[in-house]
């Protein structure tokens, strides 16, 4: 029952600009972060047993760390506003030291408004509901635009069984780290002659290297034992071959972390038959999308899987997988979208912002609600509305 | 490079008889270019002709086999022109078969639904790369590569029946492999040749042998060798 791990790159400029890094030692928070994570994972909060989320070692903040942090909020389309509304309510109930700057963005806009990008650059952290991308022609994906402009090169989703939610497989705890900016989603398409269309998949050493580095660093910092690279290099020898080459080079620098490679079709098959064998997976863009969505199905669907996108300077947190849409009209009308995924993503965000006990409290409350089973939305087999689940989470906060 | 479609037919899942059929189209993701050191491009080519052909085959197959729904799997929200062209061709063909329900499903959603609720799908049609991945995913759902057959169809009725699995060098020569996949591929071949009676007999014998549970190869959790299992199937015919 460890909390979902922090996304953050260990970077000196992580928090507010007031902090000046001391020249001889890394900042206090960074030194204690790995220790804290290990302790958190060994101090299990027991949902519904009055155990609560008490840490055995206190997190020692720097003076001023409690100043409320601004976070850009993009409710978006479809179920987006519903689930971001849930997060806002829970944050307020917890008196978490964050406040949201909300912006109106919709998937059919030609581009993300510059004010929004400006806000994310300023705040460094954003929470997003969901942006619908119209199918087949016309506007390009705003989600992709955000990722490219802010260079959020790593997408991370955590597929883990939620206690109390019955699924076919147990003991699933997979983190999929997916390259977010190039590959099949480069957006370079053209019609050669009428009736023949080409799309370019671009793989570069630079991007492959940095995603491999991030994956191994993540595994190291979160005490994960194995990294698996997903590829199709038997067919795409040069492109995926370059990706694998980069992974192997980085793997050599982390001898204590086991590294292996798996072809993407075999990977999907293994995922549905024996998902316990996977730990951290690193993939190029398209395969990561498929693997993440498949893994989402394994642990209960897109409604329960948290995730985020991170780059050198910024991070955007959102549902781990959206299954390519923002929910259907029914869900929106009846207000029955599942807020769990975004709540868990906001817990990841709180950890990223270095508010670990708020993150723990939020996660514990969410897990209690699911384990209790009384308030579950339709995708988990229940009949509750978003608001009912949100209220239950608030009621379960320590 | 020949154009072909591949047609795995899944036989059984834990809840009963579920048959899902996939049809792939073979275009290329074949041309490799190393532009500068450290930058590689790979071309994905979708043509109207090939997309139409496979869509035609999918609907024709659905109609001939009493299937009710064809779902086109795509990522046209991101790859708007390539997968967009594929979808356009599917839609054109769908209009000619009004009695068959046609829908389009984004591949992310497809993967997740296959894991959560595979019974909602019937016939799936998609381009090459997705089909490779989805067909293996489905193989995992029904019990693995030891059970999954396939057929590659070309123009003029050419049919290459083969198992979805590879050569498995680690168990080669040990009389351990599960022959069901190739047997079922042969059944598909017989049906293609319109020897339906014989195909049914063999198919039923296989299903019976596996259902009984006495003779199963290692990949299905049993201890039989290839030859023992084969003999059991022959006895059931």
XYZ file of C-alpha atoms in Angstrom:
635
model
C 0.000 0.000 0.000
C 2.818 2.424 -0.704
C 1.799 5.829 -1.903
C 2.165 6.545 -5.577
C 5.693 7.697 -6.127
C 6.780 11.216 -6.992
C 7.300 12.085 -10.627
C 9.824 14.720 -10.011
C 13.226 14.837 -11.563
C 15.657 15.563 -8.745
C 16.390 19.050 -9.866
C 17.690 21.962 -7.973
C 15.133 24.343 -9.430
C 12.227 22.169 -8.503
C 10.248 24.478 -6.256
C 10.026 28.228 -5.986
C 12.714 30.508 -7.301
C 13.497 31.854 -3.816
C 15.430 28.741 -3.054
C 19.122 29.067 -3.721
C 20.847 25.716 -3.873
C 23.679 25.403 -1.384
C 26.908 24.827 -3.237
C 28.286 21.937 -1.208
C 25.261 19.749 -0.550
C 21.982 19.000 -2.312
C 18.933 20.590 -0.659
C 17.574 18.944 2.457
C 14.406 17.756 0.817
C 16.309 16.005 -1.907
C 18.573 14.158 0.495
C 15.722 12.915 2.583
C 13.383 12.093 -0.297
C 14.618 8.554 -1.043
C 14.690 7.728 2.653
C 11.172 8.995 3.080
C 9.856 7.019 0.174
C 11.269 3.806 1.552
C 9.769 4.541 4.919
C 6.412 5.359 3.470
C 6.328 2.100 1.586
C 7.121 0.190 4.757
C 4.596 1.982 6.968
C 1.300 0.650 5.650
C -1.812 2.724 6.247
C -4.740 0.359 6.766
C -7.862 1.500 4.976
C -10.959 1.306 7.130
C -9.128 0.062 10.175
C -8.568 3.434 11.765
C -4.889 3.061 10.920
C -4.645 6.433 9.224
C -1.600 7.656 7.367
C 0.905 8.320 10.097
C 4.514 8.563 9.103
C 7.051 7.171 11.512
C 9.609 9.802 10.596
C 8.512 13.363 10.189
C 9.167 15.306 7.025
C 11.113 18.383 7.982
C 10.174 21.286 5.787
C 12.102 24.461 5.245
C 10.568 27.606 6.678
C 8.088 28.905 4.164
C 7.375 25.532 2.510
C 3.801 25.807 3.692
C 3.092 28.832 1.536
C 0.242 27.919 -0.787
C 1.499 26.984 -4.225
C -0.356 28.040 -7.356
C -1.254 25.244 -9.735
C -2.657 25.775 -13.219
C -5.960 23.967 -13.669
C -7.431 22.987 -17.035
C -10.870 21.418 -16.568
C -11.236 20.759 -20.297
C -13.995 18.838 -22.086
C -16.448 16.096 -21.337
C -15.937 14.639 -17.902
C -12.966 16.925 -17.315
C -14.808 19.662 -15.394
C -16.596 17.052 -13.288
C -13.455 15.340 -12.092
C -11.387 18.501 -11.630
C -14.267 19.854 -9.590
C -13.934 16.812 -7.365
C -10.240 17.468 -6.866
C -10.864 21.105 -6.006
C -13.387 20.136 -3.379
C -11.119 17.576 -1.772
C -8.133 19.929 -1.744
C -10.195 22.528 -0.009
C -11.506 20.063 2.541
C -7.933 19.087 3.352
C -6.768 22.706 3.477
C -3.949 21.646 1.202
C -1.433 24.422 0.488
C -2.345 24.677 -3.173
C -4.611 27.025 -5.011
C -5.783 26.631 -8.559
C -5.645 29.076 -11.438
C -8.321 27.771 -13.727
C -8.297 28.253 -17.505
C -10.889 27.518 -20.125
C -9.439 25.279 -22.830
C -11.361 23.043 -25.220
C -10.198 20.401 -27.632
C -11.592 22.115 -30.664
C -9.585 25.290 -30.196
C -6.917 25.781 -32.847
C -4.174 26.021 -30.232
C -3.672 26.231 -26.502
C -4.070 29.892 -25.519
C -0.703 31.532 -24.776
C -1.971 32.685 -21.390
C -2.321 29.069 -20.328
C 1.177 28.120 -21.441
C 2.481 31.205 -19.672
C 0.703 30.174 -16.500
C 2.131 26.665 -16.598
C 5.610 28.011 -17.197
C 5.191 30.234 -14.182
C 3.632 27.699 -11.839
C 5.615 24.693 -13.109
C 2.758 22.368 -12.251
C -0.620 21.829 -13.907
C -3.613 19.595 -13.341
C -5.662 18.708 -16.379
C -9.105 17.140 -16.704
C -9.167 16.035 -20.318
C -9.082 17.566 -23.774
C -10.986 15.873 -26.555
C -9.102 15.479 -29.784
C -11.334 15.460 -32.850
C -10.908 12.402 -35.027
C -9.558 12.355 -38.567
C -8.613 15.737 -39.887
C -8.859 19.344 -38.839
C -7.435 20.446 -35.531
C -4.284 18.857 -34.163
C -4.196 17.448 -30.686
C -3.937 20.067 -27.969
C -2.667 17.429 -25.572
C 0.261 16.811 -27.927
C 0.840 20.517 -28.313
C 1.112 21.003 -24.573
C 3.546 18.124 -24.281
C 5.728 19.357 -27.098
C 5.800 23.002 -26.155
C 6.580 22.356 -22.537
C 8.857 19.477 -23.515
C 7.123 17.030 -21.190
C 9.070 14.160 -22.545
C 8.057 11.487 -20.054
C 4.562 10.192 -19.514
C 4.204 8.098 -16.406
C 1.289 5.956 -15.386
C 1.036 3.756 -12.355
C -1.091 0.655 -12.868
C -1.575 -0.953 -9.501
C -4.393 -2.963 -8.031
C -6.592 -0.887 -5.784
C -7.311 -2.776 -2.561
C -10.863 -4.013 -2.438
C -11.484 -3.772 -6.161
C -11.797 -7.258 -7.599
C -9.950 -7.795 -10.855
C -8.824 -10.881 -12.707
C -5.201 -10.344 -11.754
C -3.773 -9.467 -8.375
C -0.283 -8.316 -7.456
C -0.190 -5.931 -10.385
C 2.059 -2.941 -9.848
C 3.392 -1.655 -13.120
C 4.759 1.770 -13.942
C 4.766 2.577 -17.640
C 7.163 5.308 -18.670
C 6.487 6.384 -22.185
C 8.364 8.732 -24.480
C 5.973 11.563 -25.062
C 7.219 13.760 -27.859
C 8.318 11.799 -30.921
C 7.860 8.392 -32.477
C 4.643 7.659 -34.316
C 3.054 10.802 -32.958
C 5.418 13.199 -34.667
C 2.504 14.482 -36.705
C 4.385 14.407 -39.979
C 1.991 13.107 -42.578
C 1.521 13.791 -46.246
C -0.295 12.440 -49.271
C 2.215 11.173 -51.815
C -0.262 10.693 -54.634
C -4.034 10.484 -54.280
C -4.798 7.312 -52.364
C -1.345 6.870 -50.833
C -0.558 8.519 -47.503
C 2.670 8.369 -45.550
C 3.298 9.038 -41.910
C 6.772 9.500 -40.514
C 7.815 7.836 -37.313
C 10.900 9.589 -36.041
C 13.149 8.154 -33.350
C 16.154 10.123 -32.145
C 19.022 9.139 -29.916
C 18.530 12.259 -27.856
C 14.922 11.502 -26.949
C 15.492 7.791 -26.513
C 18.398 8.441 -24.200
C 16.590 10.859 -21.984
C 13.534 8.667 -21.587
C 15.766 5.707 -20.749
C 17.619 7.850 -18.232
C 14.384 8.957 -16.648
C 13.093 5.394 -16.433
C 16.187 4.084 -14.680
C 16.409 7.080 -12.415
C 12.774 6.604 -11.487
C 13.387 2.938 -10.744
C 16.415 3.797 -8.639
C 14.657 6.496 -6.630
C 11.546 4.429 -6.047
C 13.341 1.213 -5.209
C 12.050 -0.700 -8.211
C 13.905 -3.845 -9.240
C 13.381 -4.215 -12.974
C 13.082 -2.122 -16.105
C 11.650 -3.668 -19.274
C 12.069 -2.007 -22.660
C 9.165 -2.548 -25.073
C 9.941 -2.514 -28.786
C 9.386 -3.965 -32.231
C 12.980 -3.987 -33.327
C 12.661 -7.273 -35.187
C 10.646 -5.367 -37.799
C 11.649 -1.746 -37.278
C 15.293 -2.524 -36.972
C 16.711 0.948 -37.233
C 14.076 2.954 -35.410
C 13.336 0.682 -32.486
C 16.915 -0.564 -32.680
C 18.095 2.940 -31.852
C 15.677 3.068 -28.957
C 16.997 -0.226 -27.602
C 20.594 0.836 -28.015
C 19.959 3.873 -25.836
C 18.218 1.761 -23.211
C 21.087 -0.701 -23.082
C 23.640 2.044 -22.629
C 21.784 3.497 -19.676
C 21.092 0.067 -18.201
C 24.817 -0.547 -17.971
C 25.060 2.350 -15.540
C 22.546 0.820 -13.111
C 23.903 -2.663 -12.500
C 21.640 -3.281 -9.523
C 18.505 -2.827 -11.615
C 17.564 -5.774 -13.791
C 17.005 -4.896 -17.442
C 15.264 -6.876 -20.153
C 13.573 -6.305 -23.490
C 10.288 -7.573 -24.829
C 8.649 -7.320 -28.222
C 5.449 -5.316 -28.026
C 3.075 -8.028 -29.227
C 4.472 -10.557 -26.793
C 4.344 -7.840 -24.170
C 0.615 -7.328 -24.617
C 0.063 -11.033 -24.428
C 2.090 -11.333 -21.254
C 0.280 -8.364 -19.786
C -3.063 -10.081 -20.080
C -1.874 -13.454 -18.889
C 0.822 -12.740 -16.288
C 1.068 -9.042 -15.459
C 2.877 -9.715 -12.153
C 6.107 -10.182 -14.051
C 6.381 -6.507 -14.975
C 7.758 -3.724 -12.831
C 8.854 -0.575 -14.647
C 8.405 -0.468 -18.405
C 10.005 2.022 -20.751
C 8.531 2.428 -24.218
C 8.432 4.674 -27.266
C 5.306 6.712 -27.883
C 2.758 4.445 -29.561
C 3.539 1.239 -27.693
C 3.416 3.113 -24.430
C -0.078 4.263 -25.254
C -1.232 0.718 -25.916
C 0.569 -0.793 -22.953
C -0.747 1.859 -20.570
C -4.321 1.414 -21.721
C -4.060 -2.369 -21.583
C -2.639 -2.159 -18.081
C -5.442 0.237 -17.152
C -7.953 -2.390 -18.145
C -6.158 -4.896 -15.934
C -6.511 -2.917 -12.726
C -10.030 -1.652 -13.206
C -10.138 0.807 -16.077
C -9.271 4.364 -16.869
C -11.273 5.536 -13.909
C -8.697 4.366 -11.368
C -5.325 4.848 -12.931
C -3.293 7.949 -12.085
C -0.544 9.446 -14.170
C 1.260 12.513 -15.306
C 3.642 14.035 -17.785
C 6.966 15.439 -16.678
C 9.808 17.328 -18.267
C 12.902 19.096 -17.094
C 11.016 22.107 -15.798
C 7.299 21.370 -15.737
C 4.789 18.690 -14.923
C 1.173 18.148 -15.924
C -0.895 15.680 -13.959
C -3.945 13.987 -15.424
C -5.698 10.643 -15.593
C -3.229 7.939 -16.543
C -5.217 6.777 -19.521
C -8.211 8.219 -21.231
C -8.946 5.435 -23.708
C -8.746 8.066 -26.395
C -11.751 10.097 -25.334
C -13.193 12.230 -22.553
C -16.122 10.052 -21.610
C -19.447 9.837 -23.336
C -22.328 12.279 -23.093
C -24.267 10.020 -20.769
C -21.586 10.166 -18.136
C -21.472 13.919 -18.309
C -25.226 14.370 -18.185
C -25.740 12.024 -15.301
C -22.615 13.302 -13.576
C -21.332 9.809 -13.003
C -17.707 10.108 -14.054
C -15.157 8.381 -11.833
C -13.011 10.942 -10.023
C -10.645 8.374 -8.493
C -8.003 8.502 -11.212
C -7.684 12.266 -11.073
C -7.745 12.252 -7.259
C -4.861 9.797 -7.236
C -3.051 11.907 -9.833
C -3.501 14.942 -7.640
C -1.930 12.950 -4.795
C 1.054 12.365 -7.084
C 1.038 16.085 -7.710
C 1.077 16.841 -3.990
C 4.117 14.605 -3.583
C 5.764 16.289 -6.537
C 5.180 19.613 -4.757
C 6.682 18.084 -1.604
C 3.549 17.918 0.509
C 3.834 14.225 1.372
C 1.415 13.987 4.269
C -1.359 15.645 2.310
C -0.664 13.186 -0.468
C -0.817 10.284 1.964
C -4.074 11.462 3.509
C -5.701 11.878 0.126
C -4.596 8.485 -1.097
C -5.650 6.728 2.074
C -9.083 8.309 1.920
C -9.585 7.338 -1.727
C -8.458 3.780 -1.110
C -10.751 3.478 1.891
C -13.712 4.586 -0.163
C -13.017 2.020 -2.857
C -12.329 -0.741 -0.372
C -15.604 -0.019 1.438
C -17.423 -0.520 -1.801
C -20.437 1.585 -0.927
C -19.697 4.519 -3.192
C -18.477 3.412 -6.562
C -19.216 4.778 -9.987
C -20.575 2.710 -12.837
C -17.236 1.679 -14.289
C -16.419 -0.042 -10.995
C -19.754 -1.765 -10.838
C -21.612 0.717 -8.663
C -24.236 3.400 -9.197
C -22.863 6.449 -7.431
C -22.438 9.872 -8.918
C -19.178 11.789 -8.980
C -20.372 13.996 -6.140
C -21.270 11.048 -3.936
C -17.805 9.562 -4.339
C -16.216 12.953 -3.688
C -18.252 13.410 -0.525
C -17.256 9.943 0.626
C -13.588 10.748 0.101
C -13.921 13.965 2.062
C -15.714 12.123 4.848
C -12.888 9.600 4.964
C -10.104 12.103 5.269
C -8.202 11.780 8.507
C 6.321 -7.564 -50.696
C 2.967 -9.214 -51.076
C -0.212 -7.874 -49.615
C -2.021 -10.218 -47.326
C -4.505 -10.335 -44.517
C -4.208 -12.461 -41.451
C -7.136 -14.065 -39.764
C -6.749 -15.571 -36.328
C -9.807 -17.298 -34.982
C -9.962 -17.546 -31.249
C -11.695 -20.546 -29.892
C -12.487 -20.474 -26.274
C -12.187 -18.407 -23.158
C -12.916 -19.286 -19.599
C -16.514 -18.224 -19.775
C -17.568 -20.294 -22.734
C -17.351 -20.134 -26.470
C -16.213 -16.740 -27.585
C -15.087 -16.337 -31.126
C -13.386 -13.144 -32.122
C -11.984 -12.704 -35.541
C -9.410 -10.206 -36.563
C -8.478 -9.065 -39.969
C -5.279 -7.227 -40.633
C -4.074 -5.437 -43.620
C -0.497 -5.556 -44.636
C 0.859 -2.220 -45.629
C 4.360 -1.348 -44.773
C 6.022 0.266 -41.959
C 9.045 -0.725 -43.911
C 11.200 1.988 -45.308
C 14.056 2.877 -42.984
C 16.154 5.976 -43.373
C 18.962 7.158 -41.162
C 18.697 10.899 -41.750
C 21.654 12.042 -39.661
C 23.482 10.124 -36.998
C 21.116 9.537 -34.109
C 17.919 10.310 -36.036
C 15.979 7.498 -37.690
C 12.779 7.757 -39.655
C 10.396 4.972 -40.378
C 7.637 5.378 -42.968
C 4.146 4.145 -42.360
C 2.319 3.880 -45.658
C -1.417 3.514 -45.995
C -2.957 3.183 -49.437
C -6.543 3.437 -50.500
C -6.306 0.263 -52.515
C -5.043 -1.941 -49.714
C -7.392 -0.427 -47.147
C -10.374 -1.020 -49.409
C -9.311 -4.593 -50.036
C -9.046 -5.528 -46.414
C -12.237 -3.691 -45.484
C -14.039 -5.593 -48.242
C -12.662 -8.840 -46.934
C -13.661 -8.025 -43.373
C -17.260 -7.276 -44.267
C -17.463 -10.181 -46.661
C -16.148 -12.474 -43.936
C -18.567 -11.060 -41.411
C -21.510 -11.604 -43.702
C -20.444 -15.085 -44.755
C -19.955 -16.188 -41.170
C -23.016 -14.651 -39.616
C -21.146 -11.974 -37.704
C -23.036 -8.882 -36.681
C -20.477 -6.218 -36.064
C -17.288 -4.917 -37.598
C -15.140 -2.494 -35.608
C -12.387 -0.486 -37.275
C -9.457 0.126 -34.955
C -7.449 3.301 -35.490
C -5.582 6.240 -34.043
C -6.961 8.811 -36.412
C -7.149 11.525 -33.761
C -3.354 11.639 -33.867
C -2.460 10.128 -37.238
C -5.133 12.016 -39.037
C -4.213 11.427 -42.660
C -2.989 7.853 -42.594
C -5.510 6.296 -40.260
C -8.026 8.808 -41.573
C -7.675 7.302 -45.023
C -8.046 3.832 -43.599
C -11.251 4.845 -41.854
C -12.635 6.494 -44.951
C -12.199 3.276 -46.896
C -13.847 1.254 -44.152
C -16.801 3.600 -44.131
C -17.223 3.281 -47.883
C -17.361 -0.483 -47.655
C -19.626 -0.380 -44.610
C -22.270 1.419 -46.622
C -22.542 -1.568 -48.903
C -23.381 -3.845 -45.965
C -26.194 -2.053 -44.123
C -27.149 -5.179 -42.194
C -23.798 -5.254 -40.416
C -23.168 -2.780 -37.617
C -20.050 -0.729 -38.212
C -18.203 1.231 -35.574
C -14.853 2.900 -35.140
C -12.851 2.455 -31.963
C -9.670 4.258 -31.002
C -6.954 1.765 -30.297
C -6.438 2.849 -26.685
C -10.065 2.200 -25.967
C -9.868 -1.101 -27.851
C -6.971 -2.351 -25.736
C -8.679 -1.460 -22.523
C -12.040 -2.873 -23.528
C -10.418 -6.083 -24.681
C -8.986 -6.525 -21.237
C -12.067 -5.492 -19.313
C -14.861 -6.717 -21.500
C -13.778 -8.604 -24.616
C -17.251 -9.935 -25.308
C -18.273 -6.592 -26.751
C -16.147 -7.135 -29.853
C -16.972 -9.274 -32.841
C -14.902 -8.649 -35.952
C -12.036 -6.159 -35.780
C -10.347 -4.646 -38.800
C -7.200 -2.570 -38.578
C -3.878 -1.708 -40.194
C -0.750 -3.775 -39.856
C 1.014 -2.711 -36.697
C -2.071 -2.494 -34.538
C -3.206 -5.870 -35.780
C 0.053 -7.501 -34.818
C -0.283 -6.212 -31.281
C -4.013 -6.741 -30.883
C -3.938 -10.272 -32.206
C -1.300 -11.243 -29.669
C -3.233 -9.495 -26.944
C -6.284 -11.542 -27.845
C -4.197 -14.699 -27.957
C -3.204 -13.980 -24.366
C -6.854 -13.582 -23.420
C -7.873 -17.017 -24.651
C -5.032 -19.099 -23.363
C -1.922 -18.222 -25.274
C -0.051 -18.830 -28.447
C -0.468 -22.558 -28.236
C -4.104 -22.174 -29.176
C -4.300 -19.359 -31.660
C -4.639 -20.134 -35.379
C -4.461 -17.808 -38.340
C -4.832 -17.560 -42.074
C -3.207 -15.178 -44.507
C -5.460 -14.467 -47.465
C -4.435 -13.116 -50.839
C -6.215 -12.324 -54.017
C -7.502 -15.189 -56.079
C -8.276 -17.262 -53.005
C -4.711 -17.912 -51.951
C -4.574 -18.952 -48.317
C -1.557 -19.464 -46.104
C -2.625 -21.076 -42.859
C -0.189 -20.858 -39.987
C -0.165 -20.673 -36.218
C 0.346 -17.255 -34.708
C 3.293 -18.507 -32.695
C 6.891 -18.616 -33.810
C 9.403 -21.414 -33.973
C 9.984 -21.664 -30.209
C 13.578 -22.884 -30.425
C 13.786 -23.496 -26.696
C 11.361 -26.408 -26.825
C 12.256 -27.646 -30.263
C 12.701 -31.391 -30.670
C 11.384 -32.176 -27.182
C 7.867 -33.329 -28.068
C 6.456 -30.658 -25.761
C 4.843 -28.163 -28.087
C 1.109 -27.603 -28.197
C -0.052 -28.509 -31.715
C -3.529 -27.051 -31.260
C -2.672 -23.748 -32.912
C -1.521 -25.392 -36.100
C -4.347 -27.921 -36.008
C -6.887 -25.126 -35.782
C -5.122 -23.307 -38.596
C -5.551 -26.447 -40.655
C -9.244 -26.421 -39.751
C -9.465 -22.861 -41.068
C -7.737 -24.003 -44.232
C -10.254 -26.808 -44.676
C -13.097 -24.344 -44.304
C -11.464 -22.109 -46.862
C -11.397 -25.093 -49.195
C -15.035 -25.645 -48.287
C -14.505 -29.022 -46.650
C -16.777 -27.932 -43.839
C -17.761 -31.355 -42.563
C -14.233 -32.526 -42.069
C -13.315 -29.189 -40.553
C -16.135 -29.464 -38.027
C -15.175 -32.985 -37.062
C -11.600 -32.084 -36.333
C -12.604 -28.874 -34.581
C -14.997 -30.700 -32.284
C -12.432 -33.367 -31.517
C -9.946 -30.718 -30.444
C -12.474 -28.874 -28.298
C -13.538 -32.079 -26.659
C -10.009 -33.154 -25.854
C -9.167 -29.849 -24.241
C -12.464 -29.632 -22.392
C -12.000 -33.081 -20.892
C -8.710 -31.963 -19.422
C -6.971 -35.321 -19.323
C -4.537 -34.621 -22.130
C -3.151 -31.119 -22.131
C 0.281 -29.851 -23.014
C 2.476 -27.902 -20.605
C 1.389 -24.445 -21.735
C -2.169 -25.280 -20.678
C -1.040 -26.548 -17.324
C -0.974 -30.217 -18.222
C 1.736 -32.830 -18.599
C 1.060 -34.490 -21.935
C 3.542 -34.627 -24.745
C 2.698 -33.499 -28.261
C 2.255 -37.057 -29.456
C -0.015 -38.085 -26.562
C -2.211 -35.065 -27.069
C -2.387 -35.652 -30.812
C -3.367 -39.278 -30.269
C -6.122 -38.139 -27.908
C -7.486 -35.764 -30.541
C -7.416 -38.511 -33.162
C -9.267 -40.824 -30.796
C -11.990 -38.226 -30.402
C -12.667 -37.883 -34.088
